[in-house]
CSV table of C-alpha atoms in Angstrom, one decimal:
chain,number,residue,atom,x,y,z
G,1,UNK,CA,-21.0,74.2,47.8
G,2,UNK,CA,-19.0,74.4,44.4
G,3,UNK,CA,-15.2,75.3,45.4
G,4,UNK,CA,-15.0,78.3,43.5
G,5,UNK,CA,-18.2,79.8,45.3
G,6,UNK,CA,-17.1,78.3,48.5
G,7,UNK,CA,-13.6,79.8,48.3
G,8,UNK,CA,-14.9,83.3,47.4
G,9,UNK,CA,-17.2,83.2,49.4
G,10,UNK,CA,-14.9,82.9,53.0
G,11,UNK,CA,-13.1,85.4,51.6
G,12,UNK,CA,-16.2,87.5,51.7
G,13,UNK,CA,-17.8,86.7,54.7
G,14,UNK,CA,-14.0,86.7,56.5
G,15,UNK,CA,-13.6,90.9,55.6
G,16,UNK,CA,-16.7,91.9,56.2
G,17,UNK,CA,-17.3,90.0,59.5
G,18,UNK,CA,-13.3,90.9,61.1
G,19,UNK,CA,-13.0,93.9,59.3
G,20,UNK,CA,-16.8,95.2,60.4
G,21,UNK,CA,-16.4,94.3,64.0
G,22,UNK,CA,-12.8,94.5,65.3
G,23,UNK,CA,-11.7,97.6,66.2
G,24,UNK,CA,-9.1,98.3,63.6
G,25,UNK,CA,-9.9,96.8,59.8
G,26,UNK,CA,-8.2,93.5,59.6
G,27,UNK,CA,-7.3,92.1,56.0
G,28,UNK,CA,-7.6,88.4,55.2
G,29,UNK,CA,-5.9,87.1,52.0
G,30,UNK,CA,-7.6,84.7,49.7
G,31,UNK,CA,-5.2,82.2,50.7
G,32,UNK,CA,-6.2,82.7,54.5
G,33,UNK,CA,-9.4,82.5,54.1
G,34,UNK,CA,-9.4,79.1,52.3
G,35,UNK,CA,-6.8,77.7,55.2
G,36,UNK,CA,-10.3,77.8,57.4
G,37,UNK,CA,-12.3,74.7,57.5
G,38,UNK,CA,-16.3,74.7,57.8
G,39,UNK,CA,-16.3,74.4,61.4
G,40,UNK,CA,-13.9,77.5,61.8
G,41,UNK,CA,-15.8,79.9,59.5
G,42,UNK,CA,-19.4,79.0,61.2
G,43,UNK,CA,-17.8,79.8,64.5
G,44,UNK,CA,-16.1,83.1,63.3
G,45,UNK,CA,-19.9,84.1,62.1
G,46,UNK,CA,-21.7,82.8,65.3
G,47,UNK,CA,-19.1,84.4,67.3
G,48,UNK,CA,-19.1,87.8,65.5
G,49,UNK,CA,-22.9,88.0,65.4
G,50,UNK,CA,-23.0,86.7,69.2
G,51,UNK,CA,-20.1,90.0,69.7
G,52,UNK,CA,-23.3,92.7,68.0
G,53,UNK,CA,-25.9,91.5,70.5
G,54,UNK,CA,-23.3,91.1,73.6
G,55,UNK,CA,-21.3,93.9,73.0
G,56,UNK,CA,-23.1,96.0,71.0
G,57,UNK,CA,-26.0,95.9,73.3
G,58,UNK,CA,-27.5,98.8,75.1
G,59,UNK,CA,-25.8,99.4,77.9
G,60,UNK,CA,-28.5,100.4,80.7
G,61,UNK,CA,-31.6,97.8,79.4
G,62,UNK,CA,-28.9,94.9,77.8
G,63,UNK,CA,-31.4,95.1,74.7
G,64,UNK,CA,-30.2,95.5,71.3
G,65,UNK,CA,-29.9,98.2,69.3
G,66,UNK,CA,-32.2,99.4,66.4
G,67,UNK,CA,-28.9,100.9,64.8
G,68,UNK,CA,-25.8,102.2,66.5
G,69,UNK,CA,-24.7,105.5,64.4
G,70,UNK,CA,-26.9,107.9,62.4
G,71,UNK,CA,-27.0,107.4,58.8
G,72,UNK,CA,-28.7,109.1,55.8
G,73,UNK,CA,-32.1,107.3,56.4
G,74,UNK,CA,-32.1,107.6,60.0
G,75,UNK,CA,-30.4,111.1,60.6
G,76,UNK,CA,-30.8,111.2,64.8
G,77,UNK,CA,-28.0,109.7,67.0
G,78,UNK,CA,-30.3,107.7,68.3
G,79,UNK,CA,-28.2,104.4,69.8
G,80,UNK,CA,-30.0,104.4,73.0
G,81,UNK,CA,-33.0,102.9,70.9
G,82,UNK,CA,-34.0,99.7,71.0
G,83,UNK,CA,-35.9,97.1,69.5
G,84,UNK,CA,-38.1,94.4,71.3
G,85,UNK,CA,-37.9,92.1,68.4
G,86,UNK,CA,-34.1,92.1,67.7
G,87,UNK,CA,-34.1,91.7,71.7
G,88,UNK,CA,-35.5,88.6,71.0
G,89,UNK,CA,-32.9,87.4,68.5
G,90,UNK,CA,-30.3,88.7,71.4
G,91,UNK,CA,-31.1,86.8,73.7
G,92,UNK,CA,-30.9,83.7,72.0
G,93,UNK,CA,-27.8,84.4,71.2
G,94,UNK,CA,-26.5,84.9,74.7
G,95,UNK,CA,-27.9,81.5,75.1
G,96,UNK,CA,-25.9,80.3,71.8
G,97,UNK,CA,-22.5,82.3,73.3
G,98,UNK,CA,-22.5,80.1,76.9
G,99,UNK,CA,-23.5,77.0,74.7
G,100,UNK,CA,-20.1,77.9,72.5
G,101,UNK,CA,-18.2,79.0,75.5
G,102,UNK,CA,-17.9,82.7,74.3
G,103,UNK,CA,-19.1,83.1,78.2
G,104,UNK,CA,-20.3,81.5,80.9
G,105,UNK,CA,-23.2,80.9,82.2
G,106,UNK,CA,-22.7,83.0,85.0
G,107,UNK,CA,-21.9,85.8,82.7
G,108,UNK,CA,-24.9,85.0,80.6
G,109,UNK,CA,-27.7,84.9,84.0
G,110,UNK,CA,-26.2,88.6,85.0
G,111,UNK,CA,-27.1,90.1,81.7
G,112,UNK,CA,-30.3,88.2,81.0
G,113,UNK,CA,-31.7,89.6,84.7
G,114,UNK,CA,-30.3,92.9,83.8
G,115,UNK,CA,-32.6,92.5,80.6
G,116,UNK,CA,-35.5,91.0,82.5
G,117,UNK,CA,-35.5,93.2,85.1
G,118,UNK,CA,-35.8,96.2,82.5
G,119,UNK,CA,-38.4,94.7,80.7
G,120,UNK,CA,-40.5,94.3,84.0
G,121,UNK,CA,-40.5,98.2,84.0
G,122,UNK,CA,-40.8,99.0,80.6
G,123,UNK,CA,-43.8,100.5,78.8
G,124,UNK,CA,-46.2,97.9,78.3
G,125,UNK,CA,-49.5,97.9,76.5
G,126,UNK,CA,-52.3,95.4,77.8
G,127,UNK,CA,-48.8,93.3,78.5
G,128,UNK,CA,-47.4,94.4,74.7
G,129,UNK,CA,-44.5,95.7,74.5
G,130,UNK,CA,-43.8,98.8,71.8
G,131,UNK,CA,-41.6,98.0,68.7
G,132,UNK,CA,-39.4,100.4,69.6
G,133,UNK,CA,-38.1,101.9,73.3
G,134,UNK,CA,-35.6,104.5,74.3
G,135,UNK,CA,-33.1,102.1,76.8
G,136,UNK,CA,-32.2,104.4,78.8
G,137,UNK,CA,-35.8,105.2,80.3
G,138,UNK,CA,-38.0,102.2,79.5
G,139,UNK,CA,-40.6,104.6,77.3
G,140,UNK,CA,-42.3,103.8,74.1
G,141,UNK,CA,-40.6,105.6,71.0
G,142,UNK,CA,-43.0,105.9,68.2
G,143,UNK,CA,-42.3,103.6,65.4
G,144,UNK,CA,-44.7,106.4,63.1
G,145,UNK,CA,-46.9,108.2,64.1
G,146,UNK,CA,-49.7,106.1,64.6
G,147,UNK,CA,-47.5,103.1,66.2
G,148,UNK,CA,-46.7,104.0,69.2
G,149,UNK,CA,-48.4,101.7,71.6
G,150,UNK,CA,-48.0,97.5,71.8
G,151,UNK,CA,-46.7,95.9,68.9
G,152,UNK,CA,-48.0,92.2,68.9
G,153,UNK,CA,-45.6,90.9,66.4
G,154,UNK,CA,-42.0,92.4,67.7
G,155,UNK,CA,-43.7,91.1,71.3
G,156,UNK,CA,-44.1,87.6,70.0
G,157,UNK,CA,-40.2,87.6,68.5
G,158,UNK,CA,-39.0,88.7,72.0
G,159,UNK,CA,-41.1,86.4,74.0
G,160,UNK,CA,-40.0,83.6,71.8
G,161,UNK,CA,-36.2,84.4,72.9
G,162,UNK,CA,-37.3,84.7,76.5
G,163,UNK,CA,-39.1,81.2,77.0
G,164,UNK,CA,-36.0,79.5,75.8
G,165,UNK,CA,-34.3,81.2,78.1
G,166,UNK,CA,-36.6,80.3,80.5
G,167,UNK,CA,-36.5,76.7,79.3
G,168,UNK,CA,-32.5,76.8,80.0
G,169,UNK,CA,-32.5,78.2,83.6
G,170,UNK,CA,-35.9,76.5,84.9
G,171,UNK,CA,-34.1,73.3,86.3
G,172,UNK,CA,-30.7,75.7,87.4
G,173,UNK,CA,-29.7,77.0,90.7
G,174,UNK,CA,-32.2,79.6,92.8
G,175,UNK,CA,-30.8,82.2,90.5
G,176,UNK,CA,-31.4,80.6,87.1
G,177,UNK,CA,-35.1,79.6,89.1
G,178,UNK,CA,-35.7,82.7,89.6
G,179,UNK,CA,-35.3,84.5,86.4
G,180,UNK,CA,-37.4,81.7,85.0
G,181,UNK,CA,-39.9,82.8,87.3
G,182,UNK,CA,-39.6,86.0,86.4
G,183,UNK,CA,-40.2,85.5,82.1
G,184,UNK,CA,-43.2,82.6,83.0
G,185,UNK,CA,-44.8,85.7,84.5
G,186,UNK,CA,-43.8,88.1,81.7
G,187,UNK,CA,-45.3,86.2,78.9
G,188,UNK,CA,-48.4,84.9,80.8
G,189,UNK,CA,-49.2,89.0,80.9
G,190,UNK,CA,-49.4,89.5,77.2
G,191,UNK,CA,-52.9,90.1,76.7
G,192,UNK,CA,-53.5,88.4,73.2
G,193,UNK,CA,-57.4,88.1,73.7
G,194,UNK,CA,-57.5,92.0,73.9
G,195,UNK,CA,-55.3,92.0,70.1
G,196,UNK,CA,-58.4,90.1,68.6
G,197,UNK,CA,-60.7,93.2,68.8
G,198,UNK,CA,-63.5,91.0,69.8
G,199,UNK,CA,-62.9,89.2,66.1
G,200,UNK,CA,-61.6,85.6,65.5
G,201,UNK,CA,-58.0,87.9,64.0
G,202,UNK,CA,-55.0,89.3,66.2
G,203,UNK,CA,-54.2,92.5,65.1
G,204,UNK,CA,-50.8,94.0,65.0
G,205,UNK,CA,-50.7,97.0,66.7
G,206,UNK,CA,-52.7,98.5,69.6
G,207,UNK,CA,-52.2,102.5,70.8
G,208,UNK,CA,-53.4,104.0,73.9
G,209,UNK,CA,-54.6,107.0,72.1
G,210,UNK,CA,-55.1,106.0,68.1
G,211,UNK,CA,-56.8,102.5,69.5
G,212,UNK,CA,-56.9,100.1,66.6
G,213,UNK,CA,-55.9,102.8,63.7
G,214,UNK,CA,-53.3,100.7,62.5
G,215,UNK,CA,-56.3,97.9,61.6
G,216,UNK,CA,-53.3,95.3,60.1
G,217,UNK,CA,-54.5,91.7,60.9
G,218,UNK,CA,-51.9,89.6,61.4
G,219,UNK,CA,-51.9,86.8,58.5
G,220,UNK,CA,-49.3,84.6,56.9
């Protein structure tokens, strides 16, 4: 990186990461910010982005949050919302925190059953989760109004998360077994025959009342 974009840039990522998620705004000066070497800044971002998904979680589910404050856009104080998806990313960056000693491993295995445990009880569809789910109660929250049964997609980026997670506990102690367990079952119920519509496709969305409205074939 050129060293007048690097230096400007640390000085932009170093305000909006300590000033966005400390409690009270915390000013860096130019000349701070270009004291940090590589390896500092990448664990000041990994650590502030591991802090959104481990302390900005969800408190009841441990999933993520769609958004944490109403906005403009999205006018409902809706925090307790979450996202299956952006679960996904979460959990791999519980994995990432123990890794980089931002927890333990202990720490990590209590909220990752928390999460598992939820996920067992949550609305499911043919074994797909919803995009979207209130945390507090486990039920679908339409994404629109058609979309609010099993989204395929958001499914796949959480069950991504989970079987490295599962790969990191398999060979642990009966606890880190056991939440293995748990995700192997998890992701052997997703249903992906029933998303091909008896077509050689998988389609996106499935709801138990609009069926295959949202017709969006999953392509790329």
């Amino acid at each position: 990186m050129f060293p007048f974009i690097q230096k400007y840039f640390r000085v932009l990522v170093i305000l909006v990461v300590v000033s966005g998620c400390a409690k009270q705004p915390i000013a860096v000066s130019q000349q701070q910010a270009g004291k940090l070497s590589n390896d500092s800044l990448l664990t000041l971002v990994e650590y502030r982005t591991f802090q959104y998904f481990w302390d900005g979680a969800e408190p009841t589910s441990g999933a993520a949050r769609e958004r944490y404050h109403a906005d403009n856009i999205f006018p409902e104080n809706d925090k307790h919302i979450i996202t299956s998806g952006g679960t996904g990313f979460g959990v791999m960056a519980i994995l990432v925190g123990i890794e980089r000693k931002f927890i333990t491993r202990p720490e990590g295995l209590e909220r990752l059953a928390t999460l598992v445990e939820w996920l067992e009880k949550a609305d499911r569809f043919h074994g797909v989760w919803p995009h979207w789910l209130n945390g507090e109660t486990g039920k679908v929250k339409p994404f629109s109004p058609d979309d609010n049964g099993g989204d395929l997609v958001e499914t796949s980026y959480l069950l991504q998360g989970l079987l490295c997670v599962r790969q990191y506990f398999k060979d642990g102690n009966e606890k880190e077994k056991e939440l293995a367990t748990k995700i192997d079952k998890l992701w052997r119920d997703v249903e992906f025959d029933w998303h091909r519509n008896g077509k050689n496709v998988l389609y996106w969305h499935w709801s138990p009342d609009k069926q295959w409205k949202m017709n969006f074939p999953v392509e790329g």
